[in-house]
Amino acid sequence: MAAKTKTVFVCKNCGMDYPKWLGQCPSCHQWNTLVEKAISTATEQNVPAWSFSKEGSATGAIPLNIREVEFSQQDRIDTSDTEFNRILGGGLVSGSITLLGGEPGIGKSTLMLQLALRAKGLRTLYVSGEESPQQIKMRAERIGITNDECYVLSETRTDAIFSHIKEVKPAMVVVDSIQTLTTGAVEASAGSVSQIRECAGELLRYAKQSGVPVILIGHITKDGTLAGPKILEHMVDTVLQFEGDRNHIYRIVRAIKNRFGSTDEIGIYSMNGGGLTVVDNPSSALISQHNSQLSGNSIAVTLEGMRPIMIEVQALVSSAVYGTPQRSTTGYDIKRLNMLLAVLEKRVGFHLGSKDVFLNITGGVRVDDPALDLAVVASVLSSNEDIAIGEKTCFAAEVGLSGEIRPVTRIEQRVSEAQKLGFNIIFISKYNKIVPQNYPGIRVMPIERIEQLVKFCFA
Ligand code: TYD
Ligand code: MG
């Protein structure tokens, strides 16, 4: 068949292609970004997929009966970082591609360099487009781990990276960051959507063909989404998010997508002088500064992934200085706070409309668990009444719009965590079925309505 040159018009900004030229890209709305591109006219493009040419049948993967597919647990690489292994579902899968996103300065480079240094017995290649080998070495010195098999490369061009990979033959590759890479295949500046997509595509093909796992670091835009095309998240096997407050020491790594494991697990690290260390007992770490004498403090038993974690909630309620009362939260959804305040106003008759309400989750962690509701309510009431909640009291229940106390998942696990940490009272929903005798030393207080909480704690 005669090869005929075909062309398409590709947007330099977003990478979409169109059969004809347009002034404005309909996808990203940028002007003058379409450029003409010849598309390869190799036989694979022109021969229909169903035509049984000799070459066609001999190349590529062949269908296998699923019973014949061999798989062993060794296909997972132990990264020597227990938290990281757990988030991934038991280690890095060979040939997988993982994207780690997070805000600048949160510790992505630190975590990945640590991983590369710690992986004993594995040859690792840490490619950085952001730092020089000297800067990486400085960081490694701070972390204080040495590894003879860890190679660093300061490079942004993918063809150069691949030629070094051929020489080094690493067993794991880290790329910091995908936004700094460029490939000659696309004419656009580094960090543009089409560059990101193409570079990620090349790395994806490398990972799948070589079986070497690749970890990409990705930047996050101001609104908290991964910078780059959404398609990047679809391309990779696993998307991890690195969260936390830069000014606090705790950091959480959460899986948002995981082809090889659950997205329930999280890893908790603390950032200190020598890099990131695994927090073995997050509950006691997050509530260690608990001060019983102060009003406005309460403890919630939340669940992050499969692990129960005790978290301290602090509220400050004061008379509004300006006309409109302020509501401000750290680590908690402000809409949820407003909803709970409305419930308190309507059901318990607390007039919070003229009050400023500030709410903090200590430790700088962000929590979505609805089981935090009751502790939030208790904190707000405690600060408003200026009555401290007992030091050994904790909460685990959701609060509904009509002031009802709703049950939460895995209550047994939550109660036993509270019991383990020496709490002696836990407020839960009446609708959470639990056998109190199983938890000696802790009094389980099942309540049905918010008014009961007021009666028990603040009457
Ligand atoms: P970094 O890994 O550079 O963040 P990212 O790659 O996500 O932008 O980490 C940046 C912060 O971490 C920096 O402000 C300093 C701090 N840090 C420590 O506190 N201790 C350490 O041992 C290291 C290496 C960094
Ligand atoms: Mg970095």
Short mmCIF file of C-alpha atoms in Angstrom, two decimals, residues 14-437:
data_model
loop_
_atom_site.label_atom_id
_atom_site.label_comp_id
_atom_site.label_asym_id
_atom_site.label_seq_id
_atom_site.Cartn_x
_atom_site.Cartn_y
_atom_site.Cartn_z
CA CYS A 14 -3.18 21.28 25.37
CA GLY A 15 -2.19 18.66 22.84
CA MET A 16 -5.62 18.17 21.29
CA ASP A 17 -5.59 17.51 17.56
CA TYR A 18 -7.98 18.58 14.82
CA PRO A 19 -8.27 17.67 11.14
CA LYS A 20 -8.17 21.33 10.06
CA TRP A 21 -6.58 24.55 11.24
CA LEU A 22 -8.48 26.76 13.63
CA GLY A 23 -7.61 30.16 15.06
CA GLN A 24 -8.65 29.21 18.56
CA CYS A 25 -8.33 25.79 20.13
CA PRO A 26 -11.85 24.66 21.05
CA SER A 27 -10.46 22.64 23.93
CA CYS A 28 -8.25 25.07 25.84
CA HIS A 29 -9.46 28.30 24.18
CA GLN A 30 -5.94 29.51 23.43
CA TRP A 31 -5.39 31.49 20.23
CA ASN A 32 -2.89 30.62 17.51
CA THR A 33 -1.69 27.45 19.12
CA LEU A 34 -2.49 24.93 16.38
CA VAL A 35 0.45 23.68 14.35
CA GLU A 36 0.43 21.26 11.47
CA LYS A 37 1.97 17.88 12.17
CA ALA A 38 2.58 14.92 9.89
CA ILE A 39 1.26 11.77 11.40
CA SER A 40 3.29 8.67 10.91
CA THR A 41 2.08 6.68 7.97
CA ALA A 42 3.71 3.43 8.91
CA THR A 43 1.86 0.29 7.94
CA GLU A 44 0.35 -0.10 11.39
CA GLN A 45 -1.62 3.10 10.76
CA ASN A 46 -2.87 2.19 7.33
CA VAL A 47 -3.50 -1.50 7.67
CA PRO A 48 -6.85 -2.04 9.31
CA ALA A 49 -6.61 -3.86 12.62
CA TRP A 50 -8.63 -6.79 11.30
CA SER A 51 -6.47 -7.55 8.30
CA PHE A 52 -4.26 -10.52 9.04
CA SER A 53 -0.95 -9.40 7.66
CA LYS A 54 2.00 -11.60 8.56
CA GLU A 55 3.86 -8.86 10.39
CA GLY A 56 0.77 -7.92 12.31
CA SER A 57 0.25 -11.32 13.83
CA ALA A 58 3.88 -11.81 14.78
CA THR A 59 4.43 -8.64 16.75
CA GLY A 60 3.13 -7.30 20.03
CA ALA A 61 1.49 -9.07 22.91
CA ILE A 62 -0.51 -12.22 22.44
CA PRO A 63 -3.68 -13.18 24.30
CA LEU A 64 -3.02 -15.56 27.16
CA ASN A 65 -5.44 -17.71 29.04
CA ILE A 66 -5.76 -16.08 32.42
CA ARG A 67 -4.86 -19.39 34.10
CA GLU A 68 -1.51 -19.37 32.34
CA VAL A 69 -0.56 -15.89 33.43
CA GLU A 70 2.16 -16.17 36.01
CA PHE A 71 2.23 -13.78 38.85
CA SER A 72 4.11 -13.77 42.07
CA GLN A 73 4.26 -11.52 45.05
CA GLN A 74 7.87 -10.81 44.07
CA ASP A 75 6.48 -8.52 41.42
CA ARG A 76 6.20 -6.06 44.22
CA ILE A 77 9.37 -4.31 45.24
CA ASP A 78 9.90 -3.71 48.91
CA THR A 79 10.84 -0.05 49.20
CA SER A 80 12.15 -0.40 52.79
CA ASP A 81 9.69 2.32 53.80
CA THR A 82 6.89 0.63 55.71
CA GLU A 83 4.42 3.49 55.30
CA PHE A 84 5.07 3.84 51.59
CA ASN A 85 4.76 0.10 51.06
CA ARG A 86 1.46 0.09 52.86
CA ILE A 87 -0.05 2.99 50.91
CA LEU A 88 0.85 1.20 47.69
CA GLY A 89 -0.76 -2.01 48.89
CA GLY A 90 2.42 -3.93 49.73
CA GLY A 91 5.26 -2.36 47.77
CA LEU A 92 5.96 -0.94 44.34
CA VAL A 93 4.63 -3.08 41.51
CA SER A 94 7.24 -3.67 38.82
CA GLY A 95 6.54 -1.79 35.64
CA SER A 96 4.13 0.51 37.42
CA ILE A 97 4.05 4.25 37.11
CA THR A 98 3.20 6.30 40.17
CA LEU A 99 2.47 9.98 40.42
CA LEU A 100 3.17 11.80 43.67
CA GLY A 101 1.52 15.20 43.84
CA GLY A 102 1.73 17.89 46.45
CA GLU A 103 2.21 21.56 47.11
CA PRO A 104 5.64 23.11 46.82
CA GLY A 105 7.77 22.68 49.91
CA ILE A 106 5.68 19.90 51.38
CA GLY A 107 8.51 17.35 51.11
CA LYS A 108 8.00 15.45 47.85
CA SER A 109 11.65 15.61 46.84
CA THR A 110 12.72 14.65 50.33
CA LEU A 111 10.42 11.63 50.46
CA MET A 112 11.48 10.36 47.06
CA LEU A 113 15.18 10.86 47.67
CA GLN A 114 14.79 9.01 50.94
CA LEU A 115 13.06 6.21 49.11
CA ALA A 116 15.85 6.05 46.53
CA LEU A 117 18.49 6.04 49.25
CA ARG A 118 16.76 3.53 51.47
CA ALA A 119 16.07 0.94 48.82
CA LYS A 120 18.90 -1.34 49.85
CA GLY A 121 19.96 -3.82 47.23
CA LEU A 122 18.21 -1.90 44.47
CA ARG A 123 19.93 0.32 42.00
CA THR A 124 17.98 3.55 41.90
CA LEU A 125 18.14 6.54 39.62
CA TYR A 126 16.92 9.89 40.88
CA VAL A 127 16.43 12.27 37.97
CA SER A 128 15.96 15.89 38.91
CA GLY A 129 15.09 18.72 36.62
CA GLU A 130 15.00 21.11 39.51
CA GLU A 131 18.18 20.56 41.46
CA SER A 132 21.84 20.01 40.69
CA PRO A 133 23.61 16.84 41.87
CA GLN A 134 25.32 18.99 44.54
CA GLN A 135 21.98 20.16 45.88
CA ILE A 136 20.67 16.61 45.90
CA LYS A 137 23.81 15.50 47.72
CA MET A 138 23.24 18.22 50.34
CA ARG A 139 19.75 16.93 50.92
CA ALA A 140 21.03 13.37 51.13
CA GLU A 141 23.53 14.48 53.77
CA ARG A 142 20.70 15.97 55.79
CA ILE A 143 18.72 12.77 55.50
CA GLY A 144 21.83 10.90 56.54
CA ILE A 145 21.40 7.68 54.58
CA THR A 146 24.11 6.44 52.28
CA ASN A 147 23.55 4.04 49.46
CA ASP A 148 26.20 2.98 46.98
CA GLU A 149 23.58 2.03 44.44
CA CYS A 150 21.79 5.37 44.24
CA TYR A 151 22.52 7.45 41.16
CA VAL A 152 21.51 11.06 40.65
CA LEU A 153 21.08 12.83 37.36
CA SER A 154 20.27 16.44 36.69
CA GLU A 155 18.56 16.41 33.32
CA THR A 156 15.32 17.49 31.71
CA ARG A 157 15.46 16.09 28.17
CA THR A 158 13.81 12.69 28.00
CA ASP A 159 16.07 11.33 25.25
CA ALA A 160 19.13 12.07 27.39
CA ILE A 161 17.44 10.53 30.42
CA PHE A 162 16.69 7.34 28.50
CA SER A 163 20.23 7.03 27.22
CA HIS A 164 21.52 7.31 30.81
CA ILE A 165 18.96 4.79 31.94
CA LYS A 166 20.36 2.35 29.39
CA GLU A 167 23.78 2.66 30.97
CA VAL A 168 22.84 2.78 34.62
CA LYS A 169 20.19 0.02 34.36
CA PRO A 170 18.30 1.10 37.46
CA ALA A 171 15.69 -1.02 39.21
CA MET A 172 13.68 2.04 40.17
CA VAL A 173 13.48 5.51 38.62
CA VAL A 174 12.29 8.72 40.27
CA VAL A 175 11.60 11.80 38.16
CA ASP A 176 11.44 15.17 39.95
CA SER A 177 9.31 16.60 38.43
CA ILE A 178 7.25 15.66 35.39
CA GLN A 179 6.61 19.38 34.75
CA THR A 180 10.31 20.04 34.10
CA LEU A 181 10.74 17.38 31.41
CA THR A 182 10.84 18.08 27.70
CA THR A 183 10.78 15.79 24.74
CA GLY A 184 11.80 16.59 21.19
CA ALA A 185 8.60 14.98 19.97
CA VAL A 186 6.53 18.02 20.93
CA GLU A 187 7.23 21.65 20.24
CA ALA A 188 6.04 23.32 23.37
CA SER A 189 7.66 24.71 26.46
CA ALA A 190 8.35 22.57 29.51
CA GLY A 191 5.35 22.28 31.77
CA SER A 192 2.82 22.77 28.98
CA VAL A 193 0.09 20.23 28.79
CA SER A 194 1.28 18.60 25.60
CA GLN A 195 4.85 18.26 26.93
CA ILE A 196 3.66 16.72 30.17
CA ARG A 197 1.46 14.28 28.31
CA GLU A 198 4.14 13.23 25.86
CA CYS A 199 6.91 12.91 28.46
CA ALA A 200 4.68 10.90 30.75
CA GLY A 201 3.76 8.72 27.78
CA GLU A 202 7.41 7.99 27.05
CA LEU A 203 8.11 7.11 30.66
CA LEU A 204 5.01 4.96 30.75
CA ARG A 205 6.18 2.98 27.76
CA TYR A 206 9.61 2.61 29.34
CA ALA A 207 8.12 1.35 32.61
CA LYS A 208 5.83 -1.16 30.91
CA GLN A 209 8.50 -2.49 28.58
CA SER A 210 11.35 -2.71 31.08
CA GLY A 211 9.36 -3.65 34.16
CA VAL A 212 11.15 -0.90 36.09
CA PRO A 213 8.82 1.09 38.33
CA VAL A 214 8.84 4.83 37.71
CA ILE A 215 7.73 7.43 40.22
CA LEU A 216 6.87 10.88 38.93
CA ILE A 217 6.69 13.90 41.16
CA GLY A 218 4.00 16.34 40.09
CA HIS A 219 3.30 19.91 41.10
CA ILE A 220 -0.02 21.07 42.30
CA THR A 221 -1.73 24.22 41.12
CA LYS A 222 -3.16 26.85 43.45
CA ASP A 223 -6.57 25.25 43.50
CA GLY A 224 -5.09 21.96 44.71
CA THR A 225 -5.33 19.95 41.52
CA LEU A 226 -2.36 18.32 39.86
CA ALA A 227 -0.84 20.69 37.35
CA GLY A 228 -1.05 19.22 33.89
CA PRO A 229 -3.63 17.40 31.92
CA LYS A 230 -6.20 15.36 33.71
CA ILE A 231 -5.16 12.64 31.32
CA LEU A 232 -1.92 12.30 33.32
CA GLU A 233 -3.92 10.93 36.22
CA HIS A 234 -5.60 8.46 33.87
CA MET A 235 -2.31 7.36 32.36
CA VAL A 236 -0.53 6.44 35.56
CA ASP A 237 -1.28 3.40 37.72
CA THR A 238 -1.22 5.12 41.06
CA VAL A 239 -1.81 8.69 42.15
CA LEU A 240 -0.55 9.64 45.58
CA GLN A 241 -1.18 12.93 47.25
CA PHE A 242 1.16 14.46 49.76
CA GLU A 243 -0.75 16.65 52.17
CA GLY A 244 -0.20 18.60 55.29
CA ASP A 245 0.58 22.02 56.48
CA ARG A 246 4.07 23.20 55.66
CA ASN A 247 4.29 24.90 59.02
CA HIS A 248 3.45 21.76 60.92
CA ILE A 249 5.56 18.68 61.21
CA TYR A 250 2.99 16.08 60.16
CA ARG A 251 2.52 14.99 56.58
CA ILE A 252 0.04 12.55 55.12
CA VAL A 253 0.47 10.54 51.96
CA ARG A 254 -2.85 9.39 50.58
CA ALA A 255 -3.58 7.19 47.58
CA ILE A 256 -6.26 8.78 45.41
CA LYS A 257 -6.03 6.19 42.71
CA ASN A 258 -4.43 2.78 42.94
CA ARG A 259 -4.65 0.10 40.30
CA PHE A 260 -2.86 -2.39 42.51
CA GLY A 261 -4.32 -1.79 45.93
CA SER A 262 -6.90 0.06 47.92
CA THR A 263 -7.16 3.81 48.24
CA ASP A 264 -8.01 3.50 51.91
CA GLU A 265 -4.55 3.51 53.32
CA ILE A 266 -2.63 6.57 54.34
CA GLY A 267 0.90 7.05 55.52
CA ILE A 268 1.82 9.52 58.21
CA TYR A 269 5.25 11.07 58.41
CA SER A 270 6.78 13.81 60.44
CA MET A 271 9.22 16.25 58.90
CA ASN A 272 12.21 17.04 61.04
CA GLY A 273 15.85 17.96 60.69
CA GLY A 274 16.81 14.61 59.23
CA GLY A 275 14.06 14.29 56.64
CA LEU A 276 10.76 12.47 56.99
CA THR A 277 10.25 9.81 59.62
CA VAL A 278 7.38 7.37 59.86
CA VAL A 279 4.94 8.14 62.68
CA ASP A 280 4.32 4.77 64.28
CA ASN A 281 1.63 5.81 66.67
CA PRO A 282 -0.25 8.71 65.08
CA SER A 283 -2.91 8.89 67.77
CA SER A 284 -0.61 9.66 70.62
CA ALA A 285 1.49 11.93 68.42
CA LEU A 286 -1.46 14.09 67.45
CA ILE A 287 -2.92 14.49 70.92
CA SER A 288 0.24 14.61 72.98
CA GLN A 289 -0.07 18.32 73.67
CA HIS A 290 -3.63 17.93 74.91
CA ASN A 291 -4.34 20.34 77.70
CA SER A 292 -7.30 19.35 79.78
CA GLN A 293 -7.60 22.64 81.60
CA LEU A 294 -8.65 24.61 78.54
CA SER A 295 -12.15 25.01 77.23
CA GLY A 296 -12.71 24.55 73.52
CA ASN A 297 -10.60 21.41 73.22
CA SER A 298 -11.95 17.98 72.45
CA ILE A 299 -10.70 14.71 71.07
CA ALA A 300 -12.26 12.85 68.14
CA VAL A 301 -11.61 9.27 67.13
CA THR A 302 -11.38 9.45 63.37
CA LEU A 303 -10.56 6.79 60.89
CA GLU A 304 -7.95 7.40 58.24
CA GLY A 305 -7.89 4.49 55.90
CA MET A 306 -8.07 1.41 58.09
CA ARG A 307 -6.42 3.01 61.06
CA PRO A 308 -8.21 4.81 63.85
CA ILE A 309 -6.50 8.07 64.72
CA MET A 310 -7.28 10.31 67.65
CA ILE A 311 -7.32 13.93 66.68
CA GLU A 312 -7.58 17.05 68.76
CA VAL A 313 -10.13 19.68 67.80
CA GLN A 314 -9.83 23.23 69.11
CA ALA A 315 -12.50 25.86 68.89
CA LEU A 316 -12.53 29.47 69.90
CA VAL A 317 -15.85 31.24 70.15
CA SER A 318 -15.77 34.96 70.88
CA SER A 319 -18.03 37.96 70.39
CA ALA A 320 -17.84 39.29 66.86
CA VAL A 321 -15.85 42.50 66.74
CA TYR A 322 -17.03 43.48 63.28
CA GLY A 323 -20.52 43.38 61.89
CA THR A 324 -20.33 40.02 60.15
CA PRO A 325 -19.13 37.22 62.37
CA GLN A 326 -16.05 35.39 61.14
CA ARG A 327 -15.76 31.68 60.65
CA SER A 328 -12.35 30.26 60.01
CA THR A 329 -11.03 26.71 60.00
CA THR A 330 -7.72 24.93 59.62
CA GLY A 331 -7.85 21.33 58.51
CA TYR A 332 -11.64 21.23 58.46
CA ASP A 333 -14.31 21.98 55.89
CA ILE A 334 -15.73 25.42 56.60
CA LYS A 335 -19.10 24.53 55.04
CA ARG A 336 -19.40 21.63 57.43
CA LEU A 337 -18.65 23.97 60.35
CA ASN A 338 -21.33 26.40 59.18
CA MET A 339 -23.79 23.55 58.95
CA LEU A 340 -23.00 22.37 62.47
CA LEU A 341 -23.32 25.93 63.78
CA ALA A 342 -26.74 26.20 62.14
CA VAL A 343 -27.76 22.94 63.80
CA LEU A 344 -26.62 24.25 67.18
CA GLU A 345 -28.53 27.47 66.68
CA LYS A 346 -31.73 25.75 65.63
CA ARG A 347 -31.75 22.71 67.89
CA VAL A 348 -30.04 23.81 71.06
CA GLY A 349 -30.78 27.52 70.93
CA PHE A 350 -27.20 28.72 71.04
CA HIS A 351 -27.01 32.12 69.41
CA LEU A 352 -23.79 31.90 67.57
CA GLY A 353 -24.79 34.42 64.92
CA SER A 354 -23.06 37.25 66.76
CA LYS A 355 -19.97 35.20 67.54
CA ASP A 356 -16.72 34.62 65.72
CA VAL A 357 -15.93 30.93 65.49
CA PHE A 358 -12.43 29.61 64.82
CA LEU A 359 -11.74 25.92 64.49
CA ASN A 360 -8.42 24.13 64.26
CA ILE A 361 -7.49 20.54 63.82
CA THR A 362 -4.18 20.33 65.60
CA GLY A 363 -1.13 18.89 63.93
CA GLY A 364 -2.03 20.44 60.60
CA VAL A 365 -3.74 17.34 59.26
CA ARG A 366 -6.83 17.55 57.09
CA VAL A 367 -9.72 15.32 58.05
CA ASP A 368 -12.85 14.41 56.13
CA ASP A 369 -14.26 11.80 58.46
CA PRO A 370 -17.84 12.72 59.47
CA ALA A 371 -17.14 11.12 62.87
CA LEU A 372 -15.39 14.37 63.71
CA ASP A 373 -18.74 16.23 63.87
CA LEU A 374 -19.55 15.49 67.47
CA ALA A 375 -16.12 16.60 68.66
CA VAL A 376 -16.46 19.82 66.64
CA VAL A 377 -19.84 20.50 68.24
CA ALA A 378 -18.45 19.70 71.68
CA SER A 379 -15.48 22.03 71.15
CA VAL A 380 -17.65 24.91 69.99
CA LEU A 381 -20.03 24.48 72.93
CA SER A 382 -17.14 24.10 75.35
CA SER A 383 -15.54 27.33 74.21
CA ASN A 384 -18.85 29.15 74.15
CA GLU A 385 -19.73 28.03 77.68
CA ASP A 386 -16.13 28.24 78.85
CA ILE A 387 -16.43 24.80 80.38
CA ALA A 388 -13.59 22.38 79.72
CA ILE A 389 -14.36 18.87 78.56
CA GLY A 390 -12.79 16.13 80.66
CA GLU A 391 -9.30 15.19 79.63
CA LYS A 392 -10.23 11.53 79.25
CA THR A 393 -13.36 12.10 77.15
CA CYS A 394 -13.53 11.55 73.41
CA PHE A 395 -16.13 11.56 70.64
CA ALA A 396 -16.95 9.54 67.53
CA ALA A 397 -20.25 10.33 65.80
CA GLU A 398 -21.74 12.26 62.95
CA VAL A 399 -24.28 15.02 63.56
CA GLY A 400 -27.32 15.24 61.29
CA LEU A 401 -29.26 18.30 60.23
CA SER A 402 -31.99 17.78 62.78
CA GLY A 403 -29.49 17.42 65.60
CA GLU A 404 -29.58 13.64 65.62
CA ILE A 405 -26.41 11.75 66.46
CA ARG A 406 -25.66 9.39 63.62
CA PRO A 407 -23.63 6.20 63.65
CA VAL A 408 -20.18 5.92 62.06
CA THR A 409 -18.26 3.04 60.50
CA ARG A 410 -15.97 0.66 62.40
CA ILE A 411 -17.05 1.80 65.81
CA GLU A 412 -15.41 -1.18 67.54
CA GLN A 413 -12.02 -0.17 66.22
CA ARG A 414 -12.53 3.40 67.33
CA VAL A 415 -13.63 2.47 70.82
CA SER A 416 -10.72 0.11 71.32
CA GLU A 417 -8.26 2.76 70.14
CA ALA A 418 -9.69 5.18 72.71
CA GLN A 419 -9.52 2.46 75.34
CA LYS A 420 -5.91 1.66 74.43
CA LEU A 421 -4.90 5.28 74.86
CA GLY A 422 -6.44 5.50 78.29
CA PHE A 423 -9.64 7.43 77.61
CA ASN A 424 -12.45 6.63 80.01
CA ILE A 425 -15.52 8.11 78.29
CA ILE A 426 -16.49 7.93 74.64
CA PHE A 427 -19.63 9.48 73.18
CA ILE A 428 -21.05 7.55 70.25
CA SER A 429 -24.36 7.30 68.45
CA LYS A 430 -27.09 5.24 70.03
CA TYR A 431 -27.51 3.57 66.64
CA ASN A 432 -24.01 2.16 66.66
CA LYS A 433 -24.44 -1.30 68.05
CA ILE A 434 -21.65 -2.17 70.40
CA VAL A 435 -21.13 -4.43 73.42
CA PRO A 436 -19.76 -2.13 76.18
CA GLN A 437 -18.60 -5.12 78.27
#
